[in-house]
Short mmCIF file of C-alpha atoms in Angstrom, two decimals:
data_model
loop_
_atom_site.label_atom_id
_atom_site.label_comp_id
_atom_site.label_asym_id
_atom_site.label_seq_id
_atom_site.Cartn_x
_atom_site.Cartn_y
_atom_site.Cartn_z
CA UNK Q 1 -124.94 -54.73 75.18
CA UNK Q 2 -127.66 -57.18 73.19
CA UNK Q 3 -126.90 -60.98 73.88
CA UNK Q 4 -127.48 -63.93 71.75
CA UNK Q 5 -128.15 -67.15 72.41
CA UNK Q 6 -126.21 -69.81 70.43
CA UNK Q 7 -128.48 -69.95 67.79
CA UNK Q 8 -129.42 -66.52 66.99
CA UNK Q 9 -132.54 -67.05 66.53
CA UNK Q 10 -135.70 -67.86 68.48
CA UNK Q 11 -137.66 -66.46 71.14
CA UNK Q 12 -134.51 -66.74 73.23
CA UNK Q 13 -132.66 -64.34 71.60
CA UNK Q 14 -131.66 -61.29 74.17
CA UNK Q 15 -133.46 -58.05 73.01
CA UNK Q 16 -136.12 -59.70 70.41
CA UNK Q 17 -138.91 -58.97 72.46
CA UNK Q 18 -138.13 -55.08 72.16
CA UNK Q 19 -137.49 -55.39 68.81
CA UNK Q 20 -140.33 -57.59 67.67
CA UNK Q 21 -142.79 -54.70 69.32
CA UNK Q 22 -141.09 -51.83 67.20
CA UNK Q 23 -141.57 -53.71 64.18
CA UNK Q 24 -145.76 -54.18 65.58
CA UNK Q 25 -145.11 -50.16 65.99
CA UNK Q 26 -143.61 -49.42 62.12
CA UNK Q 27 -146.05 -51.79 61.08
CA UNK Q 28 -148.91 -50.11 62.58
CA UNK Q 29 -147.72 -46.56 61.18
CA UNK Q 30 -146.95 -46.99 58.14
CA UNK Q 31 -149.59 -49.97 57.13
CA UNK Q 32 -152.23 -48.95 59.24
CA UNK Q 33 -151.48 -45.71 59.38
CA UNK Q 34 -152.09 -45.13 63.09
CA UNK Q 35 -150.29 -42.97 65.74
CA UNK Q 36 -147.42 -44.46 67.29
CA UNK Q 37 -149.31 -43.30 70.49
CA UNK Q 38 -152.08 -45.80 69.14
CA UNK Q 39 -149.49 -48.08 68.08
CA UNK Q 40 -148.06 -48.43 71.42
CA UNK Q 41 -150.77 -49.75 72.82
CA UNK Q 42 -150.72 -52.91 71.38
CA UNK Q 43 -147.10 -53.57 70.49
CA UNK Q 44 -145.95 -53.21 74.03
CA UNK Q 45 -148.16 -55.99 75.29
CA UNK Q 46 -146.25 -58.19 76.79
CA UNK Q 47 -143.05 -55.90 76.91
CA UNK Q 48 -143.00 -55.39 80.72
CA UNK Q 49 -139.36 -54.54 81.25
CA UNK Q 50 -139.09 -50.17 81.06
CA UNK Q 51 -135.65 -50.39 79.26
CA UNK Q 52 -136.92 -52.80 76.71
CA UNK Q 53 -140.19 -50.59 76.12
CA UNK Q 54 -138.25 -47.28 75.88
CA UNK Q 55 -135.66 -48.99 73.20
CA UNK Q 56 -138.29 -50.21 71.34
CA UNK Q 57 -139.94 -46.57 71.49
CA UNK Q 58 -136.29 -45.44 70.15
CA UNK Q 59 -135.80 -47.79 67.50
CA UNK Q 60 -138.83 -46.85 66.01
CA UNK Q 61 -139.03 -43.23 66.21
CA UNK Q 62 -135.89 -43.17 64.74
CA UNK Q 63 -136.46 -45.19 61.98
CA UNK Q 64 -139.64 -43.05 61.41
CA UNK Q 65 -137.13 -40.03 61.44
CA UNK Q 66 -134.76 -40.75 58.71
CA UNK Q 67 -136.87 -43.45 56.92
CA UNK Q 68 -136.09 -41.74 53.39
CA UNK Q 69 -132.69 -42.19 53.92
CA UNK Q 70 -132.79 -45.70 55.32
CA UNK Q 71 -134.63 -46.53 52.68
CA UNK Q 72 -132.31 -45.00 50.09
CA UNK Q 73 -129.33 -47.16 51.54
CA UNK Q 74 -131.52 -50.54 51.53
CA UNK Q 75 -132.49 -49.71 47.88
CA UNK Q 76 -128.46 -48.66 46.94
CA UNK Q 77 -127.86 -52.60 48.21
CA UNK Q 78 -130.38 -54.46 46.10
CA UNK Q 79 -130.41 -54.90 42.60
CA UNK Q 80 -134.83 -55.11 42.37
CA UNK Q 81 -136.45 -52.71 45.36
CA UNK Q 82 -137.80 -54.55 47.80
CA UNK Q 83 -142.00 -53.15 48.36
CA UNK Q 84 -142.56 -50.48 50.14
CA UNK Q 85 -144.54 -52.89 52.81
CA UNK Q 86 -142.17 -56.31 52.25
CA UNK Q 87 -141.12 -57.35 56.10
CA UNK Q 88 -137.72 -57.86 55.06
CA UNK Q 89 -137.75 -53.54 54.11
CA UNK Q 90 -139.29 -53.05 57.44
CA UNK Q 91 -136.56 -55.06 59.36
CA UNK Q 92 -133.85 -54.07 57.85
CA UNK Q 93 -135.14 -49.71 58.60
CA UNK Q 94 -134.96 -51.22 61.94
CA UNK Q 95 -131.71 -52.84 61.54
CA UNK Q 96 -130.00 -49.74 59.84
CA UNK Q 97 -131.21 -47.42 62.27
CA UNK Q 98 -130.00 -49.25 65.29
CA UNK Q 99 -126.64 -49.21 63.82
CA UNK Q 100 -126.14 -45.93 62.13
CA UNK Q 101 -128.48 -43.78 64.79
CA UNK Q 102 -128.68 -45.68 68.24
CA UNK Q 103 -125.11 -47.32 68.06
CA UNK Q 104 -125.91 -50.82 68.65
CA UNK Q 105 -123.35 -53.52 68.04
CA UNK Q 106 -123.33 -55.09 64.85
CA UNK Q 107 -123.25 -58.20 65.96
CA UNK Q 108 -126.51 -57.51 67.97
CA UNK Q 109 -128.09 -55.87 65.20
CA UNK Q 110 -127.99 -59.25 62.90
CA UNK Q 111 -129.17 -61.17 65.82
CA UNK Q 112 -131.99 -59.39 66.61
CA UNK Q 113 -132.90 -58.53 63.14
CA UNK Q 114 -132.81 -62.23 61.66
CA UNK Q 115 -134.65 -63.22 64.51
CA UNK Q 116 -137.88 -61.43 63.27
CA UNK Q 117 -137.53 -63.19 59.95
CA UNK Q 118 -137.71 -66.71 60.94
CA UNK Q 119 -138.80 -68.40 58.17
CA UNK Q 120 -138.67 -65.37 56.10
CA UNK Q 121 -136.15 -63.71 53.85
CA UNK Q 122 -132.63 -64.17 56.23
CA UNK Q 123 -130.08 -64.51 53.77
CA UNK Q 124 -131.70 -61.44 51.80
CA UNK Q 125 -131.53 -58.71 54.69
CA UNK Q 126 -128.60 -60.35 56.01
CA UNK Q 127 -126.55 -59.57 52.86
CA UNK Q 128 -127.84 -56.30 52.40
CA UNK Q 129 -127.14 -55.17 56.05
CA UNK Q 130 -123.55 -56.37 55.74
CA UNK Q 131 -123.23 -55.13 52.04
CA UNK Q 132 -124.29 -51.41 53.58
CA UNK Q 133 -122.43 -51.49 56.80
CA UNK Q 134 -118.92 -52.96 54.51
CA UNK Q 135 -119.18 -49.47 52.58
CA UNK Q 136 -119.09 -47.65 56.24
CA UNK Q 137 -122.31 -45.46 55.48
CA UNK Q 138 -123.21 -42.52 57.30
CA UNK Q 139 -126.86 -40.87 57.23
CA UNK Q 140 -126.91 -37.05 55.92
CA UNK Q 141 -126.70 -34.32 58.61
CA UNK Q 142 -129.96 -33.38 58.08
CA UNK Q 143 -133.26 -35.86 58.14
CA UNK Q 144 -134.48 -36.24 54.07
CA UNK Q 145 -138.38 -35.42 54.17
CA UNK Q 146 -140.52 -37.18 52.15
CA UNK Q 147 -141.73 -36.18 49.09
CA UNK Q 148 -145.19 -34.90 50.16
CA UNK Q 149 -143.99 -33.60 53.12
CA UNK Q 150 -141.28 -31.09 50.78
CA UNK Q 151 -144.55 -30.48 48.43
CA UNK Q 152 -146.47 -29.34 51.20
CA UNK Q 153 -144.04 -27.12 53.21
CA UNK Q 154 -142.09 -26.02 50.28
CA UNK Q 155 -139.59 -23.40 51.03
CA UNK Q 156 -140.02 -23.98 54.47
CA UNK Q 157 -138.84 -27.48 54.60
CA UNK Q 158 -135.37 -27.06 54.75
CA UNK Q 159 -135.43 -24.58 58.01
CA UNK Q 160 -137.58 -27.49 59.56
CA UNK Q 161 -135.64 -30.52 58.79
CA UNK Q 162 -132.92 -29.19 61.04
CA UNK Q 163 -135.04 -29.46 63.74
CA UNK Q 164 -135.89 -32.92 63.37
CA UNK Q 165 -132.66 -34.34 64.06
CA UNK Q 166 -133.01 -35.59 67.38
CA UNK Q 167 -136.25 -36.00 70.02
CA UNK Q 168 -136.87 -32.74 71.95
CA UNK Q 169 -135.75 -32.14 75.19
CA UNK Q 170 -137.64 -31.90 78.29
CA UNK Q 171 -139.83 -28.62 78.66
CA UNK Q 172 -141.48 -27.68 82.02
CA UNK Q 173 -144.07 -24.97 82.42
CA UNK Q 174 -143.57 -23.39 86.08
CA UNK Q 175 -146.59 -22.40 88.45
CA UNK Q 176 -145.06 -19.99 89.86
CA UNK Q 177 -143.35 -18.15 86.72
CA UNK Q 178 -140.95 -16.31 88.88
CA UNK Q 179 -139.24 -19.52 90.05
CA UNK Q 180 -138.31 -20.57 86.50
CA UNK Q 181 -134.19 -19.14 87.09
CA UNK Q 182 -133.73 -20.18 90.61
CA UNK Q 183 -135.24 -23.83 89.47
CA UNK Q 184 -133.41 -24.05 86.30
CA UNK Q 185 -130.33 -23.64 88.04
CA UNK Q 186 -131.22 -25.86 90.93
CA UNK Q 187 -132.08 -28.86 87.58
CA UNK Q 188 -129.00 -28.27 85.48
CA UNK Q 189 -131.61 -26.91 83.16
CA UNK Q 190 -131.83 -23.64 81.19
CA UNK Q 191 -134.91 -21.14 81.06
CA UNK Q 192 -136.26 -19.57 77.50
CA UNK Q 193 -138.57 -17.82 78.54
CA UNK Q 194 -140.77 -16.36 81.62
CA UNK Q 195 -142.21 -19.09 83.71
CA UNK Q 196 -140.37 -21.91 80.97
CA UNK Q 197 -137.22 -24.65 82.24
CA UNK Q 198 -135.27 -27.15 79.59
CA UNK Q 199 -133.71 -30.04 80.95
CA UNK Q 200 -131.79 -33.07 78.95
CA UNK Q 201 -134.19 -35.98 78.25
CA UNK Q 202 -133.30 -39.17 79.96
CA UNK Q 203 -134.19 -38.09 84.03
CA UNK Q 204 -137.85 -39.68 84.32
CA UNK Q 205 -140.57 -36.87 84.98
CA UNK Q 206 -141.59 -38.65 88.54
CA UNK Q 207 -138.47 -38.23 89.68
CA UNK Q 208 -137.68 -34.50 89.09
CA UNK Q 209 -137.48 -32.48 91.84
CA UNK Q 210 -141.15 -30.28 92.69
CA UNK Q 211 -142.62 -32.99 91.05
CA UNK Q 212 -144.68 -34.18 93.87
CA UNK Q 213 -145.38 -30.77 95.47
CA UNK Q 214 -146.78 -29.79 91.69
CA UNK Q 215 -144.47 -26.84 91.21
CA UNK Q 216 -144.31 -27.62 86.99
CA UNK Q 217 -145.89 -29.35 84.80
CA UNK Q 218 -144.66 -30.94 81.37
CA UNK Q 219 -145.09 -28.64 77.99
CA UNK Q 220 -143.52 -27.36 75.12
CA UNK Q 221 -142.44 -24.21 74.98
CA UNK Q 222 -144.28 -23.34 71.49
CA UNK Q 223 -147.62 -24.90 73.64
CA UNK Q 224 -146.71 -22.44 77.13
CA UNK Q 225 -147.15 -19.42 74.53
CA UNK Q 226 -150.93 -19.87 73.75
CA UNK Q 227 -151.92 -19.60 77.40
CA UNK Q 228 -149.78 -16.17 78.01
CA UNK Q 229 -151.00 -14.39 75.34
CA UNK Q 230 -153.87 -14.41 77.03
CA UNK Q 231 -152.26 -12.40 79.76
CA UNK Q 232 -153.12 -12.27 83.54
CA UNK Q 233 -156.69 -13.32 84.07
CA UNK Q 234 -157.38 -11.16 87.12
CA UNK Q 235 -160.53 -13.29 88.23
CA UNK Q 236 -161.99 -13.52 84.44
CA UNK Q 237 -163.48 -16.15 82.92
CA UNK Q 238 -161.97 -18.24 80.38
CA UNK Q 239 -162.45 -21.43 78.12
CA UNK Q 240 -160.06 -23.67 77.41
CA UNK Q 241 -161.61 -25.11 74.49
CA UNK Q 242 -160.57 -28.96 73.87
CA UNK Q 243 -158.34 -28.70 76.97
CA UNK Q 244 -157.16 -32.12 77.87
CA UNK Q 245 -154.03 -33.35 78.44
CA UNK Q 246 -154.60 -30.18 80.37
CA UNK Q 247 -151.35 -27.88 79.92
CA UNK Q 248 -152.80 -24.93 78.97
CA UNK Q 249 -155.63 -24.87 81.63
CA UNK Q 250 -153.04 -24.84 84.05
CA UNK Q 251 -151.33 -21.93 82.74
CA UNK Q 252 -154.38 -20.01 82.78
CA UNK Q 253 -155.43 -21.04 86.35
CA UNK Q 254 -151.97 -19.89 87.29
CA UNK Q 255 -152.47 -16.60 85.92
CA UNK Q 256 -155.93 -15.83 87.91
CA UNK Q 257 -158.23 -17.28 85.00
CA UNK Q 258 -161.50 -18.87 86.48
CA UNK Q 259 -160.83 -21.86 83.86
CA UNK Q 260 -163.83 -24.06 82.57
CA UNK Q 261 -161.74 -26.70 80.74
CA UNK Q 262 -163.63 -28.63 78.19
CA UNK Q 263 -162.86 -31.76 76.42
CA UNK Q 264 -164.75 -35.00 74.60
CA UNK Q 265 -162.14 -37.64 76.30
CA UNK Q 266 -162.63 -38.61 79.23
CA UNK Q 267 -159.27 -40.82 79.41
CA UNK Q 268 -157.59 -37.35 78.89
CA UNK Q 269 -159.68 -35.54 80.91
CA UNK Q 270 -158.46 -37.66 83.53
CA UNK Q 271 -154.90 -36.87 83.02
CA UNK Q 272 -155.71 -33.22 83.66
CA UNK Q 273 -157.40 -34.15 87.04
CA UNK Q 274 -154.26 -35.60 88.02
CA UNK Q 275 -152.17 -32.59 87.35
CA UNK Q 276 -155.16 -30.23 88.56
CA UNK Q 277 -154.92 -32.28 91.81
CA UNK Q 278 -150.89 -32.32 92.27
CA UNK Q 279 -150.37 -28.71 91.32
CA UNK Q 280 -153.18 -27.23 93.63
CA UNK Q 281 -154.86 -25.24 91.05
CA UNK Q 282 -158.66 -25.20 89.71
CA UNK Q 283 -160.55 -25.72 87.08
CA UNK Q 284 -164.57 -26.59 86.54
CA UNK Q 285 -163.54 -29.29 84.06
CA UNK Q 286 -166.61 -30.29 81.72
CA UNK Q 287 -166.70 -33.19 79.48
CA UNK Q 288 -168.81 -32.35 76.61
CA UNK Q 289 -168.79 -32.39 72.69
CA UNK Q 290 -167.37 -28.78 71.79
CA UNK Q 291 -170.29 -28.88 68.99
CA UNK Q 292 -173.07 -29.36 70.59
CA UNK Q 293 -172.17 -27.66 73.98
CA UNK Q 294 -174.23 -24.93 75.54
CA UNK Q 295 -172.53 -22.65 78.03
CA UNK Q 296 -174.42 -21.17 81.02
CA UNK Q 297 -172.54 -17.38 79.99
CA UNK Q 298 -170.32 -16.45 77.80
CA UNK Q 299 -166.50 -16.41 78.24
CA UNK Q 300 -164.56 -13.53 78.66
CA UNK Q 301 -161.56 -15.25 76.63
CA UNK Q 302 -161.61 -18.25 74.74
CA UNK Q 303 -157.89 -20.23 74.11
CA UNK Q 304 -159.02 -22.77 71.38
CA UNK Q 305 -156.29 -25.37 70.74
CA UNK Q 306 -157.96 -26.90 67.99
CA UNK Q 307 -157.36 -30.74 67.16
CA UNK Q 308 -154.89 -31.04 64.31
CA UNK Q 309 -152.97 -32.88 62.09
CA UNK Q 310 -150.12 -32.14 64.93
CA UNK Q 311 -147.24 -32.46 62.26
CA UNK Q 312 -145.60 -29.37 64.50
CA UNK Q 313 -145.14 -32.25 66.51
CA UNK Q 314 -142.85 -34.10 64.28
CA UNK Q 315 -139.50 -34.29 66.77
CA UNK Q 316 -141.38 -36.33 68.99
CA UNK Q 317 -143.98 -37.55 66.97
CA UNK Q 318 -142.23 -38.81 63.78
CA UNK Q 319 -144.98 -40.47 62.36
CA UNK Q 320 -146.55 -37.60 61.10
CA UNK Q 321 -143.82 -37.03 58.15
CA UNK Q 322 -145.63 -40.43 56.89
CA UNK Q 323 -149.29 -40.78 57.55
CA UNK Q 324 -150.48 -37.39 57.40
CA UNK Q 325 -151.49 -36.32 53.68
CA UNK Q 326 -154.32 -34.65 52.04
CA UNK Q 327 -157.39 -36.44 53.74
CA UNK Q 328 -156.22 -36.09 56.94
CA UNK Q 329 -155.74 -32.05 56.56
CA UNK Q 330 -159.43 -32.00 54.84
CA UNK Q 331 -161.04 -33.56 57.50
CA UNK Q 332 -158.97 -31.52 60.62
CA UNK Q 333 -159.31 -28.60 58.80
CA UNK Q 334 -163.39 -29.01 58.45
CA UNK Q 335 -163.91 -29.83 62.36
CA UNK Q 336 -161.21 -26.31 63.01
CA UNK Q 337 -163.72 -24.20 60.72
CA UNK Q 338 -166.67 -25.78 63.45
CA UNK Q 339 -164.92 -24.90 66.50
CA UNK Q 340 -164.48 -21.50 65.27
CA UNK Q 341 -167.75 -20.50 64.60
CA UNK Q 342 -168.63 -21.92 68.14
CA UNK Q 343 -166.13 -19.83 69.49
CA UNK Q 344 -167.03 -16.72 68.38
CA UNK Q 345 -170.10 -17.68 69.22
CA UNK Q 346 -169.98 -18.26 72.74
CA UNK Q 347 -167.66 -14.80 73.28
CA UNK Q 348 -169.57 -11.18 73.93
CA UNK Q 349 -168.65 -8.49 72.47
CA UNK Q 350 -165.16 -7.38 73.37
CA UNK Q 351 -164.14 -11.27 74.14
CA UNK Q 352 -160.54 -12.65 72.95
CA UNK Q 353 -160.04 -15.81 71.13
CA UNK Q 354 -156.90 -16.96 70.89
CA UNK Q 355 -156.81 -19.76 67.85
CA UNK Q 356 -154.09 -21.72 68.04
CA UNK Q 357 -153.21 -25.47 66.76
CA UNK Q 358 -149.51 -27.34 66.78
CA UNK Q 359 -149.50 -27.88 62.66
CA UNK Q 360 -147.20 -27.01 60.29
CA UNK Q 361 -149.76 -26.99 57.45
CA UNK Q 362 -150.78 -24.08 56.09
CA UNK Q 363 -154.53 -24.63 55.71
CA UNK Q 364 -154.90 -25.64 59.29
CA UNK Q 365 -153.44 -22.44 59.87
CA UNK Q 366 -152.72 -18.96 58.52
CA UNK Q 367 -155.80 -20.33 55.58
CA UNK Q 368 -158.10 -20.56 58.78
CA UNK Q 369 -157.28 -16.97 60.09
CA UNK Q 370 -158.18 -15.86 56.94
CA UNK Q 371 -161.16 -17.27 56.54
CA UNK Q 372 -162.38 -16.54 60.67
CA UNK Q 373 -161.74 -12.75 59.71
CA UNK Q 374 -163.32 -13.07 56.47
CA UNK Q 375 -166.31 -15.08 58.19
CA UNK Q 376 -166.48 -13.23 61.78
CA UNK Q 377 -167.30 -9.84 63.25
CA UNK Q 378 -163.12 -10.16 64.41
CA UNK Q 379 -160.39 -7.30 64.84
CA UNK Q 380 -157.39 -8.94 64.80
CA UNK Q 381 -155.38 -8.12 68.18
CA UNK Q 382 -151.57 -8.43 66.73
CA UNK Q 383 -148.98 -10.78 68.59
CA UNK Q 384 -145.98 -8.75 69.21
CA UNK Q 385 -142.03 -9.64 70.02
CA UNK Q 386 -142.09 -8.86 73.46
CA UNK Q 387 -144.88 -11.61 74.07
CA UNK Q 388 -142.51 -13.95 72.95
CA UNK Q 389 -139.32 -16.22 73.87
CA UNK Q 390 -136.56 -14.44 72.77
CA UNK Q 391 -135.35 -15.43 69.24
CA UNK Q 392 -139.26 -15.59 68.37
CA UNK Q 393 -140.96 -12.72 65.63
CA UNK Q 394 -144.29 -12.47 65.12
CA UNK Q 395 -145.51 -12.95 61.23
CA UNK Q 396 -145.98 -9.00 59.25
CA UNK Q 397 -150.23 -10.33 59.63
CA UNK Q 398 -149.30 -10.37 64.23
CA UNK Q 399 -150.36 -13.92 63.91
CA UNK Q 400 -147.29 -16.63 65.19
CA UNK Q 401 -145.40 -19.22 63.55
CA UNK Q 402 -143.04 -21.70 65.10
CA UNK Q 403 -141.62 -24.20 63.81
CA UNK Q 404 -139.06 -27.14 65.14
CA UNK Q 405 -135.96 -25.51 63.17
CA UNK Q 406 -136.51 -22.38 65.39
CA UNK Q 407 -134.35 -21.45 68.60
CA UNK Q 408 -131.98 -24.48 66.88
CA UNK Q 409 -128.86 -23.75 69.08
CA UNK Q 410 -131.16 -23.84 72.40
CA UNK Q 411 -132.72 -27.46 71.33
CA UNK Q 412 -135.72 -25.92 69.18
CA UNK Q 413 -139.47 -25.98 69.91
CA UNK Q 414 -142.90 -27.57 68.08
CA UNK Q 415 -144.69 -25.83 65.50
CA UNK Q 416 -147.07 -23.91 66.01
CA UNK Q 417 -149.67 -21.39 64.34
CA UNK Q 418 -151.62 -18.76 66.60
CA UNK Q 419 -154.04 -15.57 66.21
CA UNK Q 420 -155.88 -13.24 68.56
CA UNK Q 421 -159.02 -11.84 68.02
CA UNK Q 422 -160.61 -9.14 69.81
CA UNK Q 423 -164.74 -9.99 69.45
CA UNK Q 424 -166.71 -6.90 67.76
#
């Protein structure tokens, strides 16, 4: 439970701290219009407790999940809106969604709140908070997209929004893929699929058990597909185009790929040392700009998991319902259409290349497989059901869609688009 001082208000106020950095975070979003990734950064400077960073992580991302509706109840308890970017709208998002989604005291809710609006508006989000909470509220079932997000997805948007309700669980790729029952049931988890374990969120990942001896790594079901349509890599040579954090490298070392993994960041390539190092596998990891890269051979398959708008990524990443618009699809969709051609490029005849990228927008995917067969020398090589989790159906084109509203009643997945080609 949140204490107060006396006063409430002040630095002294129990819980501020946490709550003044997921204002810096919603700030930072929705003004700025970075990443809450990028966000973090900054806004947790000086925030060195872990409970106090992960509530501030979990006020924000769910005020960034059901910020239509919060704002639809601040707006229903104010005779003028307040603007869009007014501190006292951004507070009181924060203030409803402690109350209505994370449960926190009312009485710890005002304290906190008011205390980021010293010498600001008080008596304005004070009244409204109380005038909203008096009427005994409830958010809708379902999370309210915004506008552009239902103009852009359409018909689609209300399988999705199911999805969205709560942050996904915990999804661990196995090494060994024949271990995934025996250590599901040693977790308390569930498997979904060959090689795949779900757990509940909340254990940290350090602390699972074959952490240290590197028998799993972290990854999203939707991500652990890419990699195994690829199939067993029987001493083969593969690319794992734009690898890092380094998930999918894994997965192909694990199935006999000789893996070059490729990446420009070197702050993520190091990530995928770490896991390279604790699970035992390798990789010749190369850190190089994909466009200007010259390979010593060609590849035998190519995975490319192309940088995106990663709006798939929405039930952890719920800042993508409200930066991503037009200019960010134009520009991810331009550097996708690059990566192709030096795919297909770097693949002899008779090469794979799996395209795949965790987006739910259409041009960044099935528009792209349409224009790489239009464009390329490419015989599409058709997904089919038994590749897939069960549950999962492969589009009438054999490309893949997934989507968070998907496998609802086991917890859901990302969204994803993927294609195979077969090089002619």
């Amino acid at each position: 439970m949140t204490q107060t001082n006396s006063k409430n208000s002040g630095p002294k106020i129990a819980g501020l701290p946490a709550r003044r950095a997921a204002l810096r975070m919603l700030d930072a979003v929705m003004r700025r219009g970075e990443t809450l990734d990028q966000a973090e950064k900054s806004a947790l400077s000086g925030v060195n407790a872990p409970a106090d960073r992960a509530l501030a992580r979990a006020i924000v991302g769910e005020t960034l999940r059901w910020l239509t509706d919060l704002d639809a109840l601040i707006d229903s308890a104010t005779k003028k809106n307040l603007p869009d970017d007014a501190k006292a709208r951004s507070v009181l998002r924060l203030m409803l969604a402690q109350a209505l989604r994370l449960e926190t005291p009312g009485h710890a809710v005002v304290a906190t709140g008011l205390g980021l609006l010293a010498g600001g508006p008080r008596k304005l989000a004070h009244g409204v908070f109380s005038a909203v909470m008096k009427r005994e509220v409830s958010l809708p079932d379902v999370p309210t997209l915004p506008d552009r997000v239902l103009a852009r997805w359409e018909e689609r948007a209300d399988m999705i929004a199911p999805g969205l309700i709560h942050p996904p669980e915990v999804d661990l790729a196995m090494k060994d893929r024949s271990e995934a029952g025996e250590r599901a049931l040693s977790m308390g988890g569930v498997s979904l699929a060959p090689g795949h374990v779900r757990l509940p969120r909340g254990t940290p990942i350090e602390q699972m058990p074959g952490f240290d001896e590197g028998a799993w790594w972290v990854q999203d079901l939707a991500a652990q597909i890419a990699p195994a349509l690829l199939g067993e890599g029987s001493g083969k040579r593969a690319l794992d185009l734009c690898a890092a954090p380094g998930g999918k490298t894994l997965a192909l070392a694990a199935a006999g790929w000789r893996v070059t993994a490729l990446d420009i960041s070197e702050k993520r390539l190091e990530m995928l040392r770490e896991n390279i190092g604790r699970t035992g596998l390798e990789a010749e990891i190369v850190k190089a700009n994909a466009l200007t890269y010259t390979p010593d051979a060609p590849f035998d398959a190519i995975l490319l998991d192309a940088p995106c708008t990663a709006t798939g990524t929405a039930r952890r990443h719920p800042d993508v319902l409200h930066r991503v618009g037009p200019r960010q699809i134009g520009e991810t969709t331009e550097l996708q259409q690059s990566l192709i051609y030096q795919a297909v490029e770097w693949l002899p005849k008779g090469g794979t290349l799996l395209y795949a990228v965790c987006s739910l927008e259409t041009e960044e995917g099935e528009a792209q497989a349409a224009w790489a067969e239009e464009t390329f020398d490419l015989k599409r090589a058709p997904i089919t059901a038994d590749e897939l989790p069960a549950g999962l159906q492969p589009t009438k084109e054999g490309w893949l869609r997934t989507h968070p509203g998907m496998l609802a009643d086991e917890g859901g997945l990302d969204g994803f688009f993927m294609a195979r080609w077969v090089k002619l």
